[in-house]
Amino acid sequence: GENVEQHPSTLSVQEGDSAVIKCTYSDSASNYFPWYKQELGKRPQLIIDIRSNVGEKKDQRIAVTLNKTAKHFSLHITETQPEDSAVYFCAASRSGGGNKLTFGTGTQLKVEL
Amino acid sequence: DADVTQTPRNRITKTGKRIMLECSQTKGHDRMYWYRQDPGLGLQLIYYSFDVKDINKGEISDGYSVSRQAQAKFSLSLESAIPNQTALYFCATKSITGEQFFGPGTRLTVL
């Protein structure tokens, strides 16, 4: 089955700096890669996703890049703000097979003033 | 707004007790999922369902069972709870575009 590894497990940045979280996956058939943000005590919520037919996707301060050859994808947050502090999860799935998402173990991002 | 809800939100029980966690959704999605979240382990899939009465095992189904008697409802049962089942449990639905929508979670403590 799919295995998703996520790094780093914790990340501390100064407000206004950029943050990068990286994930690798094992199943070359995976073609859907979402990122979820989970604030303390809240449910995970989708912030951006990318499919294997594109290499990059951007939404305001958030971008995701995908390298299919190397089987890794990354989340980039620019101009970080205190409200970006949360746990971020990457995930991967493929068409069929129940479209099961396999999640990474999460990155605790802390944006310091 | 269409949503995913879970009951109860918090539950404390004793070893050996039977527990049922309920999930309801008004999104009209066919696919529903139960996940378990432990610190440092991310979200692990317990069971999932494509439609009414369809049940599929996930990564960590041992010790759990589920029931899908209606499109809008997907319940998770622990037949005989044990302390290492103490965790945060999330129900989720999935749209046809692939996005998963999570419920608010149920915090379960087994003493």
XYZ file of N, CA and C in Angstrom:
672
model
N 0.818 -1.204 0.000
C 0.000 0.000 0.000
C 0.850 1.251 0.000
N 0.185 2.368 -0.050
C 0.865 3.665 -0.079
C 1.492 3.979 1.273
N 2.635 4.661 1.224
C 3.294 5.154 2.426
C 3.677 6.606 2.185
N 3.277 7.477 3.086
C 3.576 8.901 2.946
C 4.425 9.347 4.129
N 5.568 9.935 3.816
C 6.442 10.464 4.865
C 6.450 11.990 4.786
N 6.433 12.616 5.953
C 6.317 14.076 6.017
C 7.394 14.635 6.927
N 8.015 15.748 6.471
C 9.072 16.393 7.246
C 9.012 17.907 7.062
N 9.349 18.685 8.078
C 9.727 18.223 9.418
C 8.495 17.957 10.277
N 8.682 17.433 11.449
C 7.541 17.200 12.335
C 7.162 18.491 13.069
N 8.121 19.364 13.289
C 7.846 20.684 13.850
C 8.634 21.721 13.074
N 8.061 22.911 12.953
C 8.683 23.983 12.195
C 8.317 25.305 12.855
N 9.328 26.074 13.178
C 9.106 27.372 13.792
C 9.693 28.446 12.891
N 8.886 29.444 12.537
C 9.348 30.531 11.670
C 8.930 31.866 12.277
N 9.619 32.898 11.855
C 9.257 34.242 12.265
C 8.151 34.768 11.343
N 7.255 35.556 11.917
C 6.191 36.148 11.116
C 6.775 36.859 9.904
N 6.171 36.590 8.736
C 6.637 37.202 7.503
C 7.588 36.334 6.704
N 8.185 35.341 7.380
C 9.069 34.417 6.664
C 8.250 33.375 5.916
N 8.936 32.576 5.101
C 8.288 31.481 4.377
C 8.453 30.173 5.142
N 7.528 29.271 4.912
C 7.586 27.930 5.515
C 7.420 26.903 4.411
N 8.200 25.835 4.496
C 8.114 24.760 3.512
C 7.994 23.422 4.232
N 7.021 22.645 3.830
C 6.809 21.307 4.390
C 6.873 20.316 3.232
N 7.606 19.224 3.450
C 7.853 18.285 2.355
C 7.275 16.907 2.663
N 6.778 16.262 1.605
C 6.256 14.899 1.719
C 6.760 14.045 0.568
N 6.992 12.787 0.876
C 7.310 11.816 -0.162
C 6.282 10.704 -0.126
N 6.032 10.095 -1.280
C 5.075 9.003 -1.332
C 5.703 7.815 -2.051
N 5.124 6.638 -1.862
C 5.755 5.427 -2.395
C 5.042 4.849 -3.614
N 3.744 5.086 -3.736
C 2.961 4.473 -4.812
C 2.970 5.359 -6.057
N 3.631 4.911 -7.093
C 3.742 5.727 -8.300
C 2.394 5.932 -8.987
N 1.374 5.143 -8.598
C 0.039 5.307 -9.181
C -0.772 6.396 -8.472
N -0.281 6.927 -7.371
C -0.998 8.003 -6.683
C -1.077 9.225 -7.579
N -2.238 9.863 -7.612
C -2.421 10.984 -8.531
C -3.169 12.160 -7.927
N -3.438 12.099 -6.626
C -4.146 13.200 -5.964
C -3.459 13.478 -4.638
N -3.093 14.759 -4.414
C -2.261 15.113 -3.260
C -2.841 16.350 -2.575
N -3.635 16.133 -1.535
C -4.198 17.272 -0.801
C -3.372 17.632 0.422
N -3.559 18.860 0.872
C -2.960 19.329 2.118
C -4.085 19.803 3.033
N -4.015 19.362 4.294
C -5.016 19.737 5.273
C -4.363 20.525 6.402
N -5.129 21.483 6.920
C -4.697 22.287 8.058
C -5.608 21.962 9.233
N -4.995 21.688 10.386
C -5.783 21.389 11.572
C -5.381 22.321 12.702
N -6.247 23.229 13.035
C -6.005 24.115 14.176
C -6.322 23.357 15.459
N -5.771 23.831 16.543
C -5.899 23.142 17.822
C -7.359 22.916 18.184
N -7.718 21.655 18.419
C -9.081 21.322 18.825
C -10.106 21.347 17.707
N -9.627 21.527 16.479
C -10.567 21.615 15.353
C -10.404 20.430 14.390
N -11.286 20.368 13.428
C -11.206 19.312 12.423
C -10.224 19.690 11.322
N -9.619 18.703 10.652
C -8.757 19.009 9.502
C -9.597 19.625 8.387
N -9.017 20.623 7.709
C -9.711 21.264 6.600
C -8.760 21.385 5.419
N -9.284 21.105 4.242
C -8.494 21.175 3.018
C -8.086 22.617 2.734
N -6.797 22.811 2.468
C -6.342 24.163 2.116
C -5.898 24.260 0.662
N -5.417 23.188 0.112
C -5.010 23.169 -1.291
C -4.771 21.734 -1.707
N -4.960 21.438 -2.970
C -4.672 20.105 -3.470
C -4.099 20.201 -4.882
N -3.466 19.128 -5.317
C -2.871 19.110 -6.645
C -3.038 17.716 -7.226
N -3.241 17.671 -8.512
C -3.355 16.387 -9.197
C -2.112 16.177 -10.046
N -1.903 14.936 -10.419
C -0.614 14.584 -11.022
C -0.408 15.139 -12.420
N -1.430 15.764 -12.996
C -1.251 16.312 -14.338
C -0.699 17.738 -14.335
N -0.448 18.283 -13.132
C 0.167 19.607 -13.034
C 1.349 19.542 -12.065
N 2.269 20.483 -12.225
C 3.453 20.473 -11.376
C 3.396 21.479 -10.242
N 2.506 22.465 -10.361
C 2.433 23.490 -9.323
C 1.039 24.108 -9.308
N 0.625 24.479 -8.113
C -0.661 25.149 -7.960
C -0.528 26.181 -6.859
N -1.141 27.336 -7.084
C -0.987 28.425 -6.126
C -2.339 29.010 -5.767
N -2.477 29.384 -4.489
C -3.690 30.033 -4.029
C -3.272 31.078 -2.997
N -3.159 32.306 -3.445
C -2.744 33.432 -2.601
C -1.373 33.133 -1.990
N -1.275 32.999 -0.671
C 0.044 32.796 -0.036
C 0.464 31.331 0.017
N -0.373 30.450 -0.477
C -0.098 29.019 -0.387
C 0.166 28.446 -1.780
N 1.167 27.602 -1.874
C 1.450 26.920 -3.134
C 1.859 25.486 -2.846
N 1.594 24.627 -3.797
C 2.029 23.230 -3.696
C 2.762 22.877 -4.983
N 3.868 22.170 -4.844
C 4.621 21.696 -5.994
C 4.671 20.181 -5.960
N 4.708 19.577 -7.132
C 4.723 18.124 -7.246
C 5.822 17.700 -8.204
N 6.640 16.761 -7.780
C 7.660 16.154 -8.625
C 7.336 14.666 -8.719
N 6.700 14.273 -9.803
C 6.266 12.874 -9.946
C 7.436 11.919 -10.088
N 8.476 12.384 -10.733
C 9.635 11.510 -10.933
C 10.268 11.126 -9.601
N 10.412 12.120 -8.740
C 11.023 11.886 -7.436
C 10.002 11.439 -6.397
N 8.747 11.476 -6.748
C 7.652 11.130 -5.849
C 7.695 11.960 -4.570
N 7.756 13.268 -4.770
C 7.609 14.116 -3.604
C 6.843 15.385 -3.955
N 6.196 15.948 -2.950
C 5.426 17.174 -3.110
C 5.603 18.029 -1.869
N 5.465 19.318 -2.055
C 5.775 20.252 -0.981
C 4.718 21.334 -0.867
N 4.539 21.814 0.351
C 3.649 22.944 0.643
C 4.517 24.149 0.967
N 4.213 25.264 0.315
C 4.953 26.499 0.540
C 3.973 27.559 1.044
N 4.293 28.140 2.181
C 3.486 29.245 2.710
C 4.383 30.469 2.770
N 3.996 31.532 2.072
C 4.782 32.763 2.088
C 4.152 33.778 3.032
N 4.971 34.734 3.452
C 4.502 35.831 4.328
C 3.665 35.284 5.480
N 4.251 34.363 6.225
C 3.494 33.691 7.272
C 2.949 34.661 8.311
N 1.786 34.276 8.844
C 1.080 35.078 9.844
C 0.783 34.188 11.048
N 0.553 34.780 12.217
C 0.273 33.958 13.404
C -0.872 32.978 13.201
N -1.865 33.366 12.413
C -3.009 32.464 12.188
C -2.662 31.267 11.303
N -1.460 31.250 10.755
C -0.996 30.070 10.017
C -0.520 28.969 10.977
N -0.361 29.293 12.247
C 0.073 28.303 13.231
C -0.982 27.198 13.349
N -0.560 25.967 13.105
C -1.476 24.820 13.093
C -0.655 23.571 12.770
N -1.343 22.435 12.718
C -0.717 21.204 12.225
C -1.156 21.015 10.774
N -0.199 20.744 9.926
C -0.464 20.540 8.507
C -0.207 19.081 8.138
N -1.147 18.500 7.405
C -1.026 17.114 6.960
C -1.015 17.051 5.440
N -0.094 16.283 4.895
C -0.158 15.961 3.478
C -0.825 14.594 3.340
N -1.286 14.288 2.156
C -1.922 12.996 1.905
C -1.784 12.647 0.437
N -1.986 11.382 0.139
C -1.911 10.917 -1.245
C -2.955 9.836 -1.471
N -3.485 9.801 -2.688
C -4.400 8.723 -3.052
C -4.341 8.519 -4.556
N -4.900 7.430 -5.000
C -4.977 7.157 -6.420
C -6.404 6.885 -6.818
N -6.682 6.955 -8.062
C -8.014 6.658 -8.566
C -8.331 5.204 -8.289
N -9.612 4.932 -7.991
C -9.998 3.567 -7.681
C -9.524 3.161 -6.298
N -9.706 1.907 -5.945
C -9.250 1.408 -4.644
C -9.877 2.140 -3.490
N -11.077 2.660 -3.733
C -11.754 3.391 -2.671
C -11.269 4.811 -2.529
N -10.340 5.229 -3.389
C -9.774 6.573 -3.279
C -9.301 6.850 -1.862
N -8.739 5.866 -1.210
C -8.319 6.046 0.171
C -7.173 7.036 0.245
N -7.303 7.950 1.186
C -6.213 8.882 1.447
C -5.256 8.270 2.461
N -3.978 8.313 2.160
C -2.950 7.953 3.129
C -2.301 9.249 3.581
N -2.320 9.490 4.889
C -1.843 10.753 5.436
C -0.406 10.647 5.923
N 0.290 11.778 5.836
C 1.558 11.914 6.524
C 1.299 12.111 8.005
N 2.368 12.150 8.790
C 2.235 12.210 10.243
C 2.079 13.631 10.777
N 2.096 14.615 9.904
C 1.795 15.979 10.330
C 3.014 16.821 10.654
N 2.879 18.127 10.452
C 3.916 19.107 10.801
C 3.279 20.190 11.659
N 3.813 20.365 12.853
C 3.341 21.436 13.731
C 4.081 22.716 13.341
N 3.363 23.653 12.734
C 3.960 24.935 12.343
C 3.631 25.985 13.394
N 4.657 26.663 13.847
C 4.482 27.766 14.789
C 5.061 29.030 14.178
N 4.231 30.043 14.072
C 4.669 31.325 13.539
C 4.827 32.277 14.711
N 6.056 32.701 14.921
C 6.355 33.534 16.089
C 6.385 35.010 15.713
N 5.896 35.831 16.635
C 5.850 37.271 16.401
C 7.241 37.886 16.503
N -25.976 25.212 6.290
C -24.892 24.679 5.460
C -24.805 23.176 5.609
N -24.559 22.493 4.505
C -24.352 21.052 4.560
C -23.117 20.760 5.406
N -23.241 19.724 6.254
C -22.155 19.508 7.201
C -22.036 18.033 7.572
N -20.965 17.740 8.301
C -20.721 16.426 8.875
C -20.722 16.593 10.387
N -21.545 15.826 11.084
C -21.639 15.943 12.530
C -21.340 14.606 13.189
N -20.856 14.669 14.432
C -20.510 13.462 15.179
C -21.078 13.560 16.587
N -21.564 12.417 17.083
C -21.999 12.331 18.474
C -21.512 11.026 19.073
N -21.102 11.029 20.358
C -20.895 12.218 21.184
C -19.614 12.943 20.806
N -19.375 14.111 21.357
C -18.127 14.832 21.106
C -17.036 14.375 22.069
N -17.440 13.958 23.232
C -16.505 13.436 24.227
C -17.149 12.251 24.922
N -16.302 11.243 25.209
C -16.842 10.086 25.901
C -15.742 9.454 26.735
N -16.088 9.171 27.977
C -15.174 8.431 28.851
C -15.857 7.120 29.189
N -15.154 6.009 29.023
C -15.745 4.717 29.289
C -14.719 3.812 29.957
N -15.166 2.626 30.319
C -14.280 1.691 30.996
C -13.926 0.523 30.090
N -12.814 -0.095 30.371
C -12.375 -1.270 29.621
C -13.466 -2.331 29.600
N -13.696 -2.870 28.394
C -14.676 -3.932 28.235
C -16.059 -3.465 27.825
N -16.307 -2.171 27.913
C -17.622 -1.640 27.546
C -17.783 -1.551 26.031
N -19.025 -1.659 25.559
C -19.331 -1.456 24.150
C -19.660 0.018 23.930
N -19.065 0.571 22.896
C -19.231 1.988 22.592
C -19.627 2.165 21.133
N -20.561 3.083 20.881
C -20.906 3.408 19.497
C -20.723 4.905 19.280
N -20.025 5.232 18.197
C -19.854 6.619 17.781
C -20.678 6.822 16.518
N -21.427 7.923 16.483
C -22.321 8.163 15.357
C -21.808 9.290 14.475
N -22.042 9.146 13.194
C -21.684 10.188 12.228
C -22.868 10.416 11.302
N -23.222 11.670 11.098
C -24.287 12.033 10.171
C -23.794 13.116 9.231
N -24.313 13.093 7.993
C -23.895 14.118 7.034
C -25.088 14.574 6.198
N -25.066 15.841 5.867
C -26.109 16.423 5.021
C -25.523 16.878 3.686
N -24.352 16.352 3.352
C -23.694 16.738 2.097
C -24.158 15.907 0.910
N -24.841 14.814 1.168
C -25.295 13.982 0.066
C -24.201 13.144 -0.565
N -23.077 12.990 0.140
C -21.966 12.195 -0.396
C -22.187 10.715 -0.141
N -21.793 9.900 -1.118
C -21.928 8.452 -0.960
C -20.804 7.877 -0.096
N -19.614 8.449 -0.214
C -18.454 7.837 0.439
C -18.236 8.444 1.826
N -18.072 7.536 2.790
C -17.849 7.960 4.168
C -16.707 7.158 4.770
N -16.012 7.774 5.732
C -14.780 7.211 6.289
C -14.739 7.430 7.811
N -14.091 6.508 8.502
C -13.758 6.701 9.908
C -12.238 6.647 10.060
N -11.696 7.676 10.751
C -10.268 7.770 11.020
C -10.037 7.845 12.524
N -8.850 7.437 12.887
C -8.380 7.597 14.256
C -7.151 8.491 14.218
N -7.077 9.442 15.159
C -5.915 10.327 15.230
C -5.243 10.185 16.584
N -3.965 9.843 16.553
C -3.130 9.780 17.747
C -1.994 10.782 17.569
N -1.530 11.375 18.655
C -0.430 12.346 18.552
C 0.774 11.744 17.841
N 1.277 12.465 16.838
C 2.478 12.018 16.124
C 2.248 10.936 15.090
N 1.005 10.477 14.958
C 0.734 9.396 13.995
C -0.182 9.824 12.868
N -0.601 11.032 12.836
C -1.482 11.467 11.772
C -2.853 10.814 11.868
N -3.481 10.659 10.723
C -4.826 10.095 10.640
C -4.734 8.705 10.019
N -5.255 7.719 10.733
C -5.214 6.346 10.238
C -6.638 5.891 9.926
N -6.807 5.262 8.771
C -8.121 4.852 8.302
C -8.561 3.562 8.990
N -9.761 3.587 9.557
C -10.301 2.413 10.255
C -11.198 1.613 9.313
N -12.239 2.259 8.778
C -13.171 1.650 7.837
C -13.668 2.721 6.876
N -14.151 2.265 5.715
C -14.786 3.191 4.796
C -15.926 2.497 4.065
N -16.803 3.347 3.495
C -18.008 2.824 2.855
C -18.307 3.625 1.597
N -18.618 2.924 0.514
C -18.942 3.597 -0.744
C -20.422 3.936 -0.840
N -21.248 3.147 -0.119
C -22.695 3.323 -0.251
C -23.358 2.550 0.879
N -24.656 2.623 0.934
C -25.410 1.928 1.972
C -25.058 0.442 1.964
N -24.762 -0.071 3.137
C -24.445 -1.476 3.386
C -23.119 -1.920 2.775
N -22.372 -1.030 2.200
C -21.028 -1.351 1.709
C -20.007 -1.022 2.789
N -19.168 -2.008 3.147
C -18.202 -1.839 4.226
C -16.843 -2.328 3.742
N -15.797 -1.539 4.010
C -14.440 -1.920 3.622
C -13.477 -1.619 4.768
N -12.540 -2.546 5.001
C -11.564 -2.360 6.065
C -10.483 -1.381 5.647
N -10.035 -0.613 6.626
C -8.917 0.276 6.407
C -7.650 -0.309 7.002
N -6.722 0.576 7.387
C -5.425 0.130 7.899
C -5.503 -0.528 9.264
N -6.427 -0.059 10.114
C -6.422 -0.476 11.519
C -7.825 -0.882 11.976
N -8.430 -1.844 11.298
C -9.821 -2.202 11.576
C -9.999 -3.141 12.777
N -8.958 -3.806 13.202
C -9.093 -4.769 14.310
C -9.624 -4.084 15.565
N -10.657 -4.693 16.165
C -11.242 -4.149 17.387
C -12.377 -3.179 17.139
N -12.652 -2.905 15.860
C -13.712 -1.969 15.482
C -14.679 -2.643 14.514
N -15.919 -2.137 14.464
C -16.872 -2.531 13.437
C -17.668 -1.290 13.048
N -18.305 -1.344 11.885
C -19.073 -0.191 11.410
C -20.399 -0.666 10.841
N -21.300 0.295 10.681
C -22.607 0.023 10.084
C -22.997 1.207 9.221
N -23.495 0.919 8.002
C -23.967 1.979 7.104
C -25.366 1.573 6.640
N -26.351 1.992 7.399
C -27.748 1.628 7.117
C -28.467 2.681 6.290
N -27.858 3.848 6.165
C -28.459 4.929 5.377
C -27.332 5.751 4.782
N -27.608 6.442 3.690
C -26.559 7.227 3.040
C -25.987 8.263 3.983
N -26.830 8.831 4.826
C -26.404 9.954 5.655
C -25.727 9.529 6.949
N -25.715 8.236 7.283
C -25.228 7.816 8.595
C -24.207 6.682 8.494
N -23.152 6.822 9.310
C -22.086 5.813 9.333
C -21.620 5.720 10.773
N -21.886 4.584 11.423
C -21.566 4.463 12.837
C -20.364 3.541 13.045
N -19.594 3.855 14.068
C -18.402 3.083 14.431
C -18.618 2.494 15.813
N -18.357 1.187 15.959
C -18.522 0.532 17.249
C -17.223 -0.083 17.730
N -17.028 0.018 19.039
C -15.961 -0.701 19.719
C -16.665 -1.738 20.582
N -16.545 -2.999 20.202
C -17.320 -4.050 20.877
C -16.900 -4.223 22.333
N -15.616 -4.130 22.582
C -15.081 -4.279 23.934
C -13.885 -3.330 24.046
N -14.158 -2.123 24.510
C -13.132 -1.082 24.488
C -11.926 -1.437 25.355
N -10.751 -1.042 24.866
C -9.503 -1.230 25.612
C -8.765 0.108 25.665
N -7.896 0.287 26.671
C -7.242 1.588 26.854
C -6.480 2.112 25.633
N -5.886 1.211 24.822
C -5.125 1.749 23.675
C -6.024 2.182 22.529
N -7.348 2.145 22.734
C -8.280 2.739 21.783
C -8.631 4.181 22.175
N -8.009 4.653 23.226
C -8.127 6.066 23.590
C -7.513 6.902 22.486
N -8.317 7.782 21.879
C -7.853 8.558 20.731
C -8.930 9.560 20.340
N -8.605 10.347 19.324
C -9.567 11.264 18.709
C -10.056 10.602 17.430
N -11.368 10.483 17.264
C -11.941 9.806 16.114
C -12.658 10.811 15.215
N -12.340 10.727 13.926
C -12.972 11.603 12.936
C -13.731 10.783 11.901
N -14.923 11.269 11.599
C -15.687 10.781 10.470
C -15.456 11.751 9.315
N -15.518 11.264 8.088
C -15.346 12.140 6.932
C -16.214 11.651 5.785
N -16.592 12.583 4.914
C -17.249 12.233 3.660
C -16.339 12.679 2.521
N -16.626 12.178 1.348
C -15.801 12.530 0.209
C -16.660 12.940 -0.973
N -16.328 14.087 -1.563
C -17.063 14.560 -2.725
C -16.565 13.857 -3.986
N -17.281 14.059 -5.087
C -16.865 13.426 -6.339
C -15.574 14.036 -6.878
N -15.211 15.217 -6.397
C -13.955 15.839 -6.832
C -12.767 15.348 -5.996
N -13.043 14.582 -4.952
C -11.968 14.003 -4.149
C -11.750 14.658 -2.802
N -12.324 15.834 -2.566
C -12.117 16.508 -1.292
C -12.836 15.777 -0.176
N -12.132 15.603 0.937
C -12.751 14.992 2.106
C -13.156 16.083 3.089
N -14.337 15.907 3.681
C -14.876 16.846 4.653
C -14.986 16.108 5.986
N -14.338 16.652 6.989
C -14.277 15.988 8.277
C -15.341 16.497 9.236
N -15.794 15.596 10.110
C -16.641 15.987 11.222
C -15.788 16.633 12.309
N -16.415 17.096 13.392
C -15.692 17.811 14.447
C -14.855 16.924 15.349
N -15.039 15.614 15.251
C -14.245 14.687 16.053
C -14.943 14.258 17.331
N -14.593 13.045 17.780
C -15.047 12.517 19.063
C -13.819 12.123 19.866
N -13.692 12.725 21.037
C -12.563 12.369 21.909
C -12.998 11.238 22.818
N -12.389 10.068 22.649
C -12.746 8.875 23.420
C -11.622 8.533 24.386
N -11.996 8.347 25.639
C -11.046 7.909 26.666
C -11.537 6.589 27.242
N -10.666 5.586 27.199
C -10.995 4.275 27.768
C -10.132 4.056 29.004
N -10.786 3.938 30.143
C -10.047 3.790 31.402
C -9.769 2.330 31.746
